Amino acid sequence: MAVLEMKKIFYAYEKDRPVLSNVNTQFDAGKMYAILGPSGSGKTTLLSLIGGLDTPQKGEVFFEGRNISQCGLAAHRKDHVSLIFQSYNLIDYMTPIENVALTAKKDVLPILLRLGLTAGEAKRNVMKLSGGQQQRVAIARALASDTPVILADEPTGNLDEDTAGEITDILKESAHELNKCVIVATHSNKLAAQADVVLNLKRGSLYTA
Amino acid sequence: MGTIKRAYLYVTRKKGKSILLFFILLIMATFVLTGLSIEKVSQAEQKNLREALGGEFHITVELSESNPYFRETDDGEGNVELGTEFPITQDVINAVMSTDGIKSYDAETKTFVSTDLDVFPGNVPMKAEFNNLVYARTVADTENSSFFQSGIAKLIEGNHITGNESNVAVISKDLADANSLGLGSFVSLQADRTVDVKVIGIYEILTPDSPLANIVTYEKAENQIFTDMNTLQDLFGDKPVGFDSAAFTVYDPAQLDSIISEVNSLSSVDWRAFTLTTNDQTYLDAAAPLQKLQSLMSSIIWGIALVSAVILSLILTMWGRSRIYETGILLSLGIGKIKIIGQYLAEVLMVAVIALGCSYFTSSAFAGQFANGLLQQNIPAGEEQAAGVDITRKDGYGDDVVVSIKDDSVLPSGQDAAPEAEVLTDGTKADTEQIRVTIEPYNMLQLYFIGITVIILSVGVSSLSVMRLKPREILSKMS
């Protein structure tokens, strides 16, 4: 059974101009998916609907066969999916350890160390870290929450090429080694090339590349 | 990570905001606590005043046609005597005294009697036939009569009349000495009949009549002869006799109206025969500034609480907008809105607990000065008693009863600070200008209740705008 499934999803910001129209797709565990598309194509909207940040105007999203609206969006966000954003979205008055501990179901420090932070950096204010380090903290938070699905919205958009490559590797490992379903929305073909499945979002519909 | 831990991290890491919030809450709490403590102390002062001053009501015989027992007799020589067939008897007094809340009574009747004693002449010329007239003053209990209670005289020999005696008298030492009388001597009194009364007590005059005053013979303090009710009855044979008037003192003047109402409903007394008047002016005069102070404090407390809630809501709303980013992150992590609001509430409460506690010291520092400043403003100015309340209770001899609320700020610290009111009868003016305000545990509980209520309302109001948004909208705004 697919971890996530979208059926007949429709979403429009303006009437008669849907950003998503009749989207039907499903996502499996242990794979990294890349959703490619230009800016404004609806990638973030699609992730928001999968992540339970918003609800589709038509259609349904299922997690392991259950409609996420019925099981509760907050519970879905907490227990089923983890979100990684381009702007990291870390709490500015906390350390990396504390940020990761917000939703952690595992020991926090080993995860941070595995992702390349030192113990000293893990206890520093998170705003004093570099962009790459902050994104590692965001990924660590996603991994520590131990959800089956990781959603990443342009996770390498603000990073240099080397760091972006490292982050991509971490996400890929998470899918393959930790059996996570990793869905990355990106316009980077380089990142998409690392994905197991690439989906193109064009005129509101998803197509397998 | 739990809600409280997140709140603790915010409070300790965002020190600038926490300190600012602390001072805002401290100022608000200081005002509220000051108001609460002043209101409380003004209530206590009023209670003390009530207990100290009491209140009075008087029963007098109704000498008019509205009294069905009224009688008017004319001796044919132009002398008209007004009387009643239903005087104030001991039974009437006992019936009134059975009402709850009455502390004591003083009943008296003054009767002209002739005597064979050499009396002290007054300085107002009178017909010769009146030269030997004196007052036979019949009281229920001489010790509790106003004559002795107000300090005009003091018993120095023998006993007081207690109401159980028959044909006895208490006379002045001057009258006794002038007529070579002592305890056990007999004095002859004459009205309709002649009665010999036995002297059982001798009093000394402490407050002599003023030499400048115009006083007739029978009014002179030296000539007052106190007798019992049986003597009065014997003097007039079968005529109904009783007291001219009776004054009743109640414990709490605030209850005076309800006591009067209850007294009026006594079925054993025919109230058409009497007039009932109240006197709580003494209490009202003394309590007026305190009542104004209490009223003012109540308004201030509610005003401050309302203003505090508005100010706090505005501040928290502004801060909440700056935290929309954080709110979006927490929502995206699956942390519920209730828990997020709970965190914001916990943050303010953590600071508030300390700020409200510290307000004990700031309020203590200036509550007393503030209260006394307000009290001064509430006392009518431009009068002799501009700085105090000069309360005069007429007792027939012109003595003033003065209310003093003592400033006991010089008491050693830690001593229980129950505010006190004192009634002085020395005729000097004292002040109602100082009250001592202390903050009691009950005031702190009230403060915490009001403070927490205001904070909950403020956090709730300030969170509304953010919490109405969907997580996606917040994240969009954030982006």
XYZ file of C-alpha atoms in Angstrom:
688
model
C 0.000 0.000 0.000
C 1.198 3.495 -0.818
C 2.142 5.676 2.130
C 0.481 8.703 0.578
C -2.145 8.970 -2.093
C -3.767 11.979 -3.709
C -7.073 11.614 -5.482
C -8.650 14.164 -7.803
C -6.998 17.090 -6.083
C -8.170 20.515 -7.167
C -6.909 23.834 -5.807
C -7.260 27.348 -7.181
C -6.228 30.729 -5.780
C -8.337 32.479 -8.430
C -11.545 31.289 -9.934
C -11.128 29.467 -13.250
C -7.352 29.442 -12.862
C -6.594 26.270 -10.900
C -3.047 25.753 -9.739
C -3.761 22.067 -9.221
C -6.355 20.287 -11.270
C -7.303 16.640 -10.983
C -4.006 15.523 -9.432
C -3.892 11.786 -8.861
C -0.722 10.189 -7.595
C 0.694 8.053 -4.856
C 3.984 7.885 -2.976
C 5.738 4.858 -1.524
C 8.075 4.416 1.422
C 11.807 4.019 0.780
C 11.845 6.312 -2.222
C 12.865 9.853 -2.865
C 10.516 11.794 -5.115
C 11.325 15.036 -6.855
C 8.569 17.313 -8.030
C 9.897 19.553 -10.721
C 8.286 22.656 -12.031
C 8.891 26.344 -12.587
C 8.100 28.970 -9.954
C 4.376 29.381 -9.447
C 3.598 25.986 -10.915
C 2.033 24.820 -7.603
C 4.847 22.763 -6.070
C 4.570 24.387 -2.651
C 0.795 24.171 -2.771
C 1.040 20.469 -3.509
C 3.394 19.941 -0.563
C 1.095 22.009 1.688
C -1.817 19.763 0.839
C 0.229 16.606 1.411
C 1.605 18.074 4.652
C -1.807 19.035 6.007
C -1.004 22.746 6.082
C -4.011 23.382 3.866
C -6.957 21.438 2.529
C -7.790 20.847 -1.139
C -10.878 22.510 -2.515
C -11.737 19.253 -4.186
C -10.318 15.764 -3.812
C -8.746 13.904 -0.923
C -5.342 13.112 0.514
C -4.820 9.722 2.145
C -2.111 8.600 4.517
C -1.835 4.820 4.661
C -5.384 4.618 3.372
C -6.901 7.128 5.820
C -8.173 10.524 4.808
C -5.937 13.042 6.584
C -8.816 15.494 7.064
C -10.669 12.929 9.077
C -7.743 11.960 11.307
C -6.909 15.647 11.934
C -4.442 17.861 10.136
C -2.480 18.817 13.262
C -2.095 15.158 14.167
C -1.106 14.407 10.578
C 1.589 17.082 10.709
C 2.819 15.836 14.018
C 2.853 12.089 13.468
C 2.938 11.448 9.737
C 4.930 14.124 7.957
C 7.920 16.352 8.587
C 8.475 19.558 6.689
C 11.759 21.050 5.558
C 11.668 24.538 4.112
C 13.974 26.595 1.964
C 14.224 29.167 4.754
C 14.909 26.427 7.374
C 12.147 27.617 9.712
C 14.018 27.288 12.974
C 13.033 28.927 16.253
C 15.489 31.760 16.687
C 15.824 31.723 20.478
C 16.659 28.043 20.685
C 19.791 26.000 20.149
C 19.926 23.282 17.479
C 19.330 20.674 20.154
C 16.244 22.504 21.378
C 14.931 23.049 17.848
C 15.250 19.378 17.072
C 13.787 18.473 20.451
C 10.562 20.331 19.610
C 9.068 17.226 18.038
C 11.773 14.648 18.684
C 10.883 11.091 19.397
C 14.557 10.030 19.401
C 17.803 11.140 21.003
C 18.639 14.457 19.451
C 22.402 14.873 19.716
C 23.413 11.695 17.809
C 21.274 12.806 14.876
C 22.865 16.236 14.812
C 26.327 14.728 15.066
C 25.551 12.314 12.252
C 24.466 15.237 10.097
C 27.814 16.927 10.626
C 27.312 19.355 13.482
C 29.750 19.357 16.385
C 28.585 19.100 19.992
C 29.561 22.734 20.498
C 27.569 23.873 17.478
C 24.596 21.875 18.681
C 24.455 23.975 21.834
C 24.972 27.330 20.170
C 22.131 29.641 19.283
C 20.768 28.378 15.996
C 20.944 31.792 14.354
C 24.725 31.753 14.778
C 25.074 28.798 12.431
C 25.638 28.963 8.675
C 22.821 28.376 6.213
C 24.004 24.840 5.507
C 24.220 24.057 9.190
C 20.754 25.456 9.774
C 19.348 23.294 7.018
C 21.028 20.284 8.601
C 19.292 21.197 11.846
C 15.980 21.357 9.969
C 16.652 17.931 8.466
C 17.671 16.622 11.867
C 14.352 17.858 13.236
C 12.538 15.980 10.486
C 14.508 12.811 11.149
C 14.156 13.061 14.936
C 10.397 13.334 14.675
C 10.536 9.880 13.129
C 7.652 10.423 10.733
C 7.267 8.139 7.695
C 7.135 11.070 5.274
C 9.573 13.941 4.807
C 8.440 16.863 2.692
C 11.128 19.278 1.554
C 10.340 22.522 -0.231
C 13.395 23.763 -2.150
C 15.713 22.474 0.598
C 18.855 23.500 -1.276
C 17.570 26.765 -2.676
C 19.638 28.951 -0.343
C 22.746 26.788 -0.253
C 25.981 26.690 -2.191
C 26.597 23.824 -4.592
C 28.713 21.660 -2.262
C 26.378 22.027 0.660
C 23.390 21.436 -1.568
C 24.966 18.185 -2.671
C 25.491 17.106 0.929
C 21.898 17.914 1.841
C 20.650 15.989 -1.179
C 22.689 12.976 -0.101
C 21.234 13.147 3.405
C 17.684 13.206 2.042
C 18.446 10.323 -0.294
C 19.952 8.295 2.555
C 16.897 9.005 4.654
C 14.728 7.454 1.969
C 16.868 4.465 1.266
C 18.378 3.652 4.653
C 15.587 4.797 6.951
C 12.766 3.726 4.616
C 11.258 7.193 4.570
C 9.080 8.574 1.839
C 10.961 11.735 0.854
C 9.183 14.207 -1.411
C 11.227 17.165 -2.589
C 9.756 20.103 -4.435
C 12.503 21.758 -6.484
C 13.341 23.472 -9.698
C 16.866 22.091 -9.538
C 17.445 19.437 -12.167
C 20.618 18.431 -10.345
C 18.700 17.573 -7.213
C 15.936 15.932 -9.238
C 18.520 13.731 -10.897
C 19.254 12.162 -7.513
C 15.601 11.247 -6.936
C 14.184 7.771 -7.494
C 11.061 9.208 -9.107
C 10.745 12.566 -10.833
C 7.339 14.138 -11.301
C 6.740 17.200 -13.456
C 4.049 19.646 -12.431
C 2.654 21.344 -15.519
C -0.596 23.285 -15.892
C -1.888 21.868 -12.645
C -1.248 18.216 -13.369
C 1.516 15.820 -12.423
C 3.342 13.819 -15.039
C 5.986 11.174 -14.571
C 9.173 12.283 -16.214
C 9.372 19.549 24.114
C 6.531 20.634 26.335
C 4.661 23.908 26.418
C 6.171 25.063 29.719
C 9.708 24.299 28.585
C 9.216 26.328 25.408
C 7.766 29.185 27.471
C 10.681 29.032 29.884
C 13.187 29.135 27.017
C 11.461 32.145 25.500
C 11.354 34.058 28.800
C 14.980 33.351 29.616
C 16.378 33.863 26.119
C 14.385 36.958 25.188
C 15.565 38.885 28.210
C 14.790 42.347 26.869
C 11.148 41.574 26.252
C 10.844 39.718 29.527
C 12.275 42.617 31.508
C 10.021 45.089 29.721
C 7.009 42.886 30.382
C 8.091 42.555 34.003
C 8.093 46.300 34.532
C 4.784 46.765 32.727
C 3.173 44.126 34.922
C 4.881 45.458 38.031
C 3.484 48.945 37.487
C 0.004 47.620 36.792
C 0.120 45.260 39.753
C 1.355 48.023 42.040
C -1.623 50.187 41.191
C -4.105 47.364 41.532
C -2.615 46.107 44.788
C -2.490 49.606 46.195
C -6.137 50.048 45.317
C -7.078 46.707 46.811
C -5.235 47.307 50.048
C -6.621 50.820 50.448
C -10.122 49.591 49.736
C -9.683 46.851 52.305
C -8.312 49.162 54.941
C -11.058 51.704 54.354
C -13.593 48.939 54.891
C -11.856 47.974 58.112
C -11.725 51.594 59.225
C -15.432 51.981 58.608
C -16.114 48.846 60.586
C -14.007 50.140 63.446
C -15.737 53.482 63.275
C -19.113 51.818 63.401
C -18.097 49.784 66.397
C -16.518 52.755 68.104
C -19.273 55.250 67.486
C -22.314 53.075 67.407
C -25.575 54.647 66.472
C -28.548 55.773 68.453
C -32.244 55.943 68.239
C -34.534 57.701 70.648
C -38.029 57.045 71.839
C -39.932 59.982 73.219
C -43.498 60.380 74.295
C -45.648 61.832 71.524
C -47.296 64.888 73.036
C -49.855 65.663 70.356
C -53.345 64.709 69.327
C -51.933 61.937 67.143
C -51.242 60.046 70.366
C -54.538 58.474 71.502
C -53.206 58.395 75.065
C -52.328 62.080 75.064
C -53.938 64.212 77.751
C -53.900 67.912 78.419
C -54.950 69.236 81.814
C -55.549 72.828 82.757
C -55.581 73.754 86.455
C -57.686 76.866 85.767
C -54.847 79.197 86.633
C -53.232 79.162 83.221
C -50.995 76.224 83.915
C -51.366 73.560 81.250
C -49.907 70.146 81.835
C -49.250 67.815 78.908
C -49.092 64.106 79.623
C -49.859 60.638 78.443
C -51.608 57.621 79.812
C -49.103 55.376 78.106
C -45.571 56.526 79.115
C -42.305 54.781 78.321
C -42.358 52.040 80.893
C -39.741 49.469 81.692
C -41.877 46.961 79.799
C -41.605 49.075 76.653
C -37.854 49.321 77.121
C -37.539 45.598 77.710
C -39.511 44.905 74.542
C -37.212 47.166 72.508
C -34.109 45.708 74.112
C -35.178 42.236 72.981
C -34.307 43.282 69.428
C -30.967 42.024 68.152
C -28.193 44.549 67.642
C -29.006 46.909 70.505
C -26.108 47.441 72.819
C -27.519 49.497 75.671
C -30.073 52.099 76.601
C -30.401 55.165 78.718
C -33.837 56.180 79.871
C -34.694 59.109 82.053
C -37.490 61.320 83.207
C -37.143 64.646 84.928
C -39.794 65.621 87.421
C -40.138 68.808 89.395
C -40.308 68.074 93.093
C -40.228 70.250 96.148
C -37.750 69.468 98.825
C -36.882 70.690 102.281
C -33.196 70.782 101.417
C -31.080 73.878 101.144
C -30.355 73.880 97.425
C -27.812 75.790 95.396
C -29.500 78.778 93.772
C -29.108 79.404 90.069
C -28.253 82.763 88.560
C -31.600 83.177 86.825
C -34.155 84.959 89.039
C -37.316 82.939 89.724
C -40.487 83.253 91.710
C -39.978 82.368 95.359
C -42.292 79.370 95.061
C -39.868 77.785 92.624
C -36.763 78.293 94.736
C -36.994 74.893 96.337
C -37.873 73.031 93.175
C -35.345 70.484 92.019
C -35.276 67.772 89.410
C -35.986 64.262 90.577
C -34.271 62.418 87.790
C -35.582 58.918 87.421
C -33.273 56.672 85.507
C -33.233 52.981 84.883
C -29.602 52.746 85.855
C -27.586 55.729 87.078
C -24.234 54.213 86.187
C -25.179 54.013 82.499
C -26.972 57.333 82.407
C -25.482 60.055 80.236
C -24.916 62.215 83.325
C -22.355 59.764 84.635
C -21.217 58.265 81.326
C -20.277 61.592 79.825
C -17.992 62.462 82.702
C -20.043 65.214 84.293
C -20.104 63.383 87.597
C -18.624 60.396 89.300
C -19.981 58.305 92.146
C -17.634 58.609 95.094
C -19.655 57.011 97.882
C -22.281 54.312 98.109
C -23.946 52.629 95.190
C -25.613 53.418 91.914
C -29.327 52.923 91.388
C -29.733 49.765 89.352
C -33.498 49.737 88.879
C -34.332 47.200 91.531
C -34.489 49.606 94.466
C -37.379 51.416 96.008
C -37.387 54.932 97.498
C -33.682 55.575 97.209
C -31.673 58.543 95.953
C -28.236 59.501 94.707
C -27.323 63.105 95.449
C -24.323 65.368 94.967
C -21.624 65.708 97.554
C -22.212 69.468 97.578
C -25.891 69.016 98.406
C -25.069 66.384 101.013
C -22.484 68.583 102.692
C -24.746 71.639 102.640
C -27.492 69.682 104.389
C -25.302 67.469 106.586
C -26.478 64.364 104.807
C -24.652 61.104 104.273
C -25.285 57.596 103.177
C -28.419 56.323 104.889
C -29.864 59.789 105.419
C -33.392 60.489 104.228
C -34.531 63.250 101.920
C -38.125 64.307 101.593
C -39.463 64.845 98.071
C -42.903 66.200 97.314
C -45.036 66.128 94.198
C -48.668 64.940 94.392
C -47.539 63.069 97.451
C -44.557 63.249 99.747
C -42.017 60.465 99.701
C -38.947 60.036 101.878
C -36.042 58.569 99.985
C -32.897 57.093 101.390
C -29.539 58.338 100.152
C -27.605 55.323 98.846
C -25.033 57.120 96.740
C -23.145 60.399 96.576
C -21.545 61.781 93.447
C -18.866 64.326 92.856
C -19.185 66.855 90.056
C -16.294 66.622 87.631
C -17.495 69.174 85.120
C -18.976 72.146 86.961
C -21.506 74.402 85.324
C -19.981 77.343 83.533
C -20.108 80.480 85.736
C -21.041 82.456 82.624
C -24.018 80.272 81.768
C -27.566 81.233 82.746
C -28.731 78.341 84.854
C -31.887 78.042 86.847
C -31.802 76.426 90.263
C -33.277 73.084 89.275
C -30.795 72.728 86.366
C -27.694 73.115 88.496
C -25.622 69.950 88.605
C -25.369 70.121 92.394
C -29.144 69.977 92.773
C -29.774 66.895 90.642
C -31.401 64.117 92.700
C -31.493 60.714 91.086
C -34.266 58.399 92.173
C -35.795 55.098 91.198
C -38.989 54.415 89.252
C -40.857 53.241 92.370
C -40.264 56.606 94.000
C -41.658 58.326 90.947
C -44.757 56.185 91.098
C -45.146 56.920 94.807
C -44.826 60.643 94.161
C -47.767 60.572 91.742
C -50.002 57.892 93.249
C -52.206 56.254 90.672
C -51.119 58.386 87.735
C -49.259 56.445 85.087
C -45.589 57.300 85.228
C -42.666 56.389 83.050
C -39.654 57.763 81.264
C -39.834 60.912 79.162
C -37.376 59.526 76.700
C -35.125 56.579 76.113
C -31.981 56.467 74.033
C -30.859 53.148 72.600
C -27.334 52.526 71.336
C -26.817 49.970 68.589
C -23.608 48.081 67.914
C -23.461 48.822 64.205
C -24.965 52.027 62.846
C -25.029 50.436 59.413
C -27.751 48.171 60.811
C -29.697 51.031 62.322
C -32.426 51.099 59.697
C -33.117 47.389 59.930
C -33.149 47.562 63.731
C -35.590 50.457 63.628
C -37.755 48.501 61.256
C -37.741 45.550 63.604
C -38.485 47.732 66.623
C -41.380 49.341 64.791
C -42.873 45.946 64.175
C -42.978 45.037 67.866
C -46.584 44.153 68.530
C -46.325 44.660 72.285
C -45.793 48.391 71.882
C -48.396 50.832 70.610
C -46.176 53.119 68.585
C -48.889 55.746 68.203
C -47.913 56.834 71.722
C -44.273 57.472 70.903
C -41.976 59.197 68.499
C -38.978 57.279 67.246
C -35.994 59.223 65.906
C -32.594 58.044 64.774
C -29.194 59.544 65.131
C -26.359 58.111 63.082
C -25.012 61.445 61.949
C -21.900 60.961 64.038
C -21.074 57.805 62.169
C -22.048 59.224 58.814
C -19.851 62.281 59.325
C -16.878 60.207 60.336
C -17.341 57.555 57.695
C -17.992 59.889 54.782
C -14.343 60.363 53.764
C -13.670 56.665 54.186
C -16.720 55.720 52.154
C -15.628 58.091 49.418
C -12.165 56.610 49.575
C -13.512 53.079 49.292
C -15.764 54.048 46.412
C -12.894 55.785 44.676
C -10.680 52.761 45.172
C -13.252 50.415 43.684
C -13.459 52.608 40.607
C -9.691 52.858 40.385
C -9.242 49.103 40.692
C -11.695 48.367 37.910
C -10.297 51.190 35.812
C -6.736 50.010 36.230
C -7.701 46.404 35.537
C -9.469 47.452 32.344
C -6.678 49.734 31.199
C -4.143 47.034 32.082
C -6.019 44.499 29.990
C -6.148 46.890 27.037
C -2.492 47.888 27.293
C -1.357 44.317 27.785
C -3.480 43.150 24.868
C -1.987 45.806 22.607
C 1.551 44.966 23.652
C 1.026 41.239 23.285
C -0.699 41.752 19.936
C 2.300 43.701 18.684
C 4.649 41.062 19.998
C 2.392 38.337 18.612
C 2.714 39.783 15.131
C 6.459 39.658 15.461
C 6.095 36.007 16.475
C 3.936 34.986 13.554
C 7.002 33.261 12.082
C 7.446 31.182 15.208
C 3.741 30.424 15.323
C 3.851 29.163 11.742
C 6.814 26.925 12.483
C 5.152 25.426 15.529
C 1.942 24.834 13.582
C 3.847 23.194 10.749
C 5.418 20.879 13.285
C 1.993 19.705 14.339
C 1.868 21.604 17.625
C -1.764 22.536 18.209
C -3.053 26.091 18.464
C -4.174 25.578 22.040
C -0.680 24.515 23.037
C 0.822 27.490 21.252
C -1.526 29.901 23.020
C -0.747 28.005 26.207
C 2.928 28.705 25.654
C 2.312 32.424 25.185
C 0.138 32.452 28.273
C 2.718 30.569 30.304
C 5.408 33.049 29.256
C 3.407 36.012 30.549
C 2.388 34.153 33.683
C 5.989 33.260 34.483
C 6.926 36.925 34.401
C 3.682 37.910 36.102
C 4.225 35.638 39.085
C 7.457 37.475 39.856
C 6.123 40.932 38.974
C 2.975 40.505 41.051
C 5.046 39.246 43.963
C 7.384 42.226 43.718
C 4.420 44.584 43.683
C 3.993 43.745 47.382
C 7.077 45.808 48.102
C 6.326 48.662 45.719
C 2.750 48.920 46.939
C 3.848 48.787 50.558
C 6.208 51.645 49.849
C 3.638 54.163 48.788
C 0.142 52.804 49.455
C -0.055 54.573 52.826
C 0.997 57.922 51.413
C -1.329 57.495 48.465
C -4.255 56.602 50.708
C -3.697 59.495 53.068
C -3.325 61.871 50.141
C -6.665 60.728 48.794
C -8.231 60.844 52.245
C -7.181 64.458 52.622
C -8.806 65.293 49.307
C -11.997 63.584 50.382
C -12.367 65.528 53.610
C -14.268 68.769 53.104
C -11.844 71.647 53.070
C -12.363 75.185 54.230
C -13.788 74.195 57.550
C -12.247 74.232 60.939
C -11.740 70.550 60.749
C -10.074 70.737 57.352
C -7.586 68.126 58.320
C -9.849 66.015 60.420
C -13.371 65.130 61.212
C -14.817 66.936 64.126
C -17.686 64.831 65.299
C -19.913 66.227 67.943
C -22.377 64.045 69.727
C -24.764 66.069 71.824
C -25.280 64.604 75.209
C -27.051 67.548 76.707
C -24.023 69.050 78.282
C -22.107 70.192 75.272
C -19.291 67.725 75.372
C -17.770 66.742 72.106
C -17.091 63.196 71.144
C -14.216 63.247 68.774
C -13.250 60.506 66.427
C -9.609 59.854 65.926
C -8.134 57.368 63.552
C -4.714 56.893 64.874
C -1.641 56.784 62.764
C 0.198 53.801 64.095
C 2.863 53.826 61.458
C 5.354 54.072 64.249
C 4.438 50.617 65.424
C 7.245 48.102 65.232
C 7.332 46.312 61.930
C 5.638 42.965 61.911
C 3.042 44.014 64.396
C -0.407 43.239 63.208
C -1.751 46.323 61.610
C -5.442 46.226 62.143
C -6.512 49.788 61.600
C -7.967 51.348 64.657
C -10.433 54.026 65.392
C -10.645 55.657 68.743
C -13.323 57.698 70.345
C -12.088 60.394 72.605
C -14.273 62.251 75.020
C -11.835 64.798 76.216
C -13.351 67.531 74.138
C -10.230 68.055 72.113
C -10.113 67.810 68.399
C -8.349 64.858 66.923
C -7.767 63.902 63.363
C -9.079 61.430 60.842
C -6.175 62.338 58.665
C -4.018 59.277 58.886
C -4.730 55.710 57.991
C -2.224 52.962 57.894
C -2.344 50.686 54.910
C -0.926 47.211 55.057
C -1.000 44.586 52.373
C -2.438 41.344 53.586
C -2.319 37.859 52.092
C -5.942 38.263 51.039
C -4.982 41.330 48.996
C -2.260 39.313 47.277
C -4.738 36.568 46.445
C -7.091 39.155 44.989
C -4.226 40.632 42.988
C -3.236 37.260 41.569
C -6.851 36.517 40.686
C -7.295 39.853 38.918
C -3.843 39.682 37.337
C -4.277 36.174 35.962
C -7.741 37.026 34.649
C -6.415 40.119 32.882
C -3.494 38.153 31.445
C -5.696 35.321 30.167
C -8.004 37.836 28.507
C -5.107 39.773 27.041
C -3.333 36.709 25.681
C -6.611 35.399 24.290
C -7.414 38.679 22.559
C -3.881 39.136 21.243
C -3.791 35.576 19.881
C -7.055 35.826 18.000
C -5.671 37.456 14.870
C -2.924 34.882 14.436
C -4.898 31.861 15.473
C -7.702 32.504 13.017
C -5.247 31.936 10.159
C -4.545 28.550 8.621
C -0.984 27.289 9.013
C -0.479 27.725 5.287
C -1.533 31.374 5.472
C 0.845 31.974 8.347
C 3.651 30.313 6.452
C 2.796 32.371 3.400
C 2.914 35.580 5.446
C 6.164 34.364 6.904
C 7.626 33.845 3.470
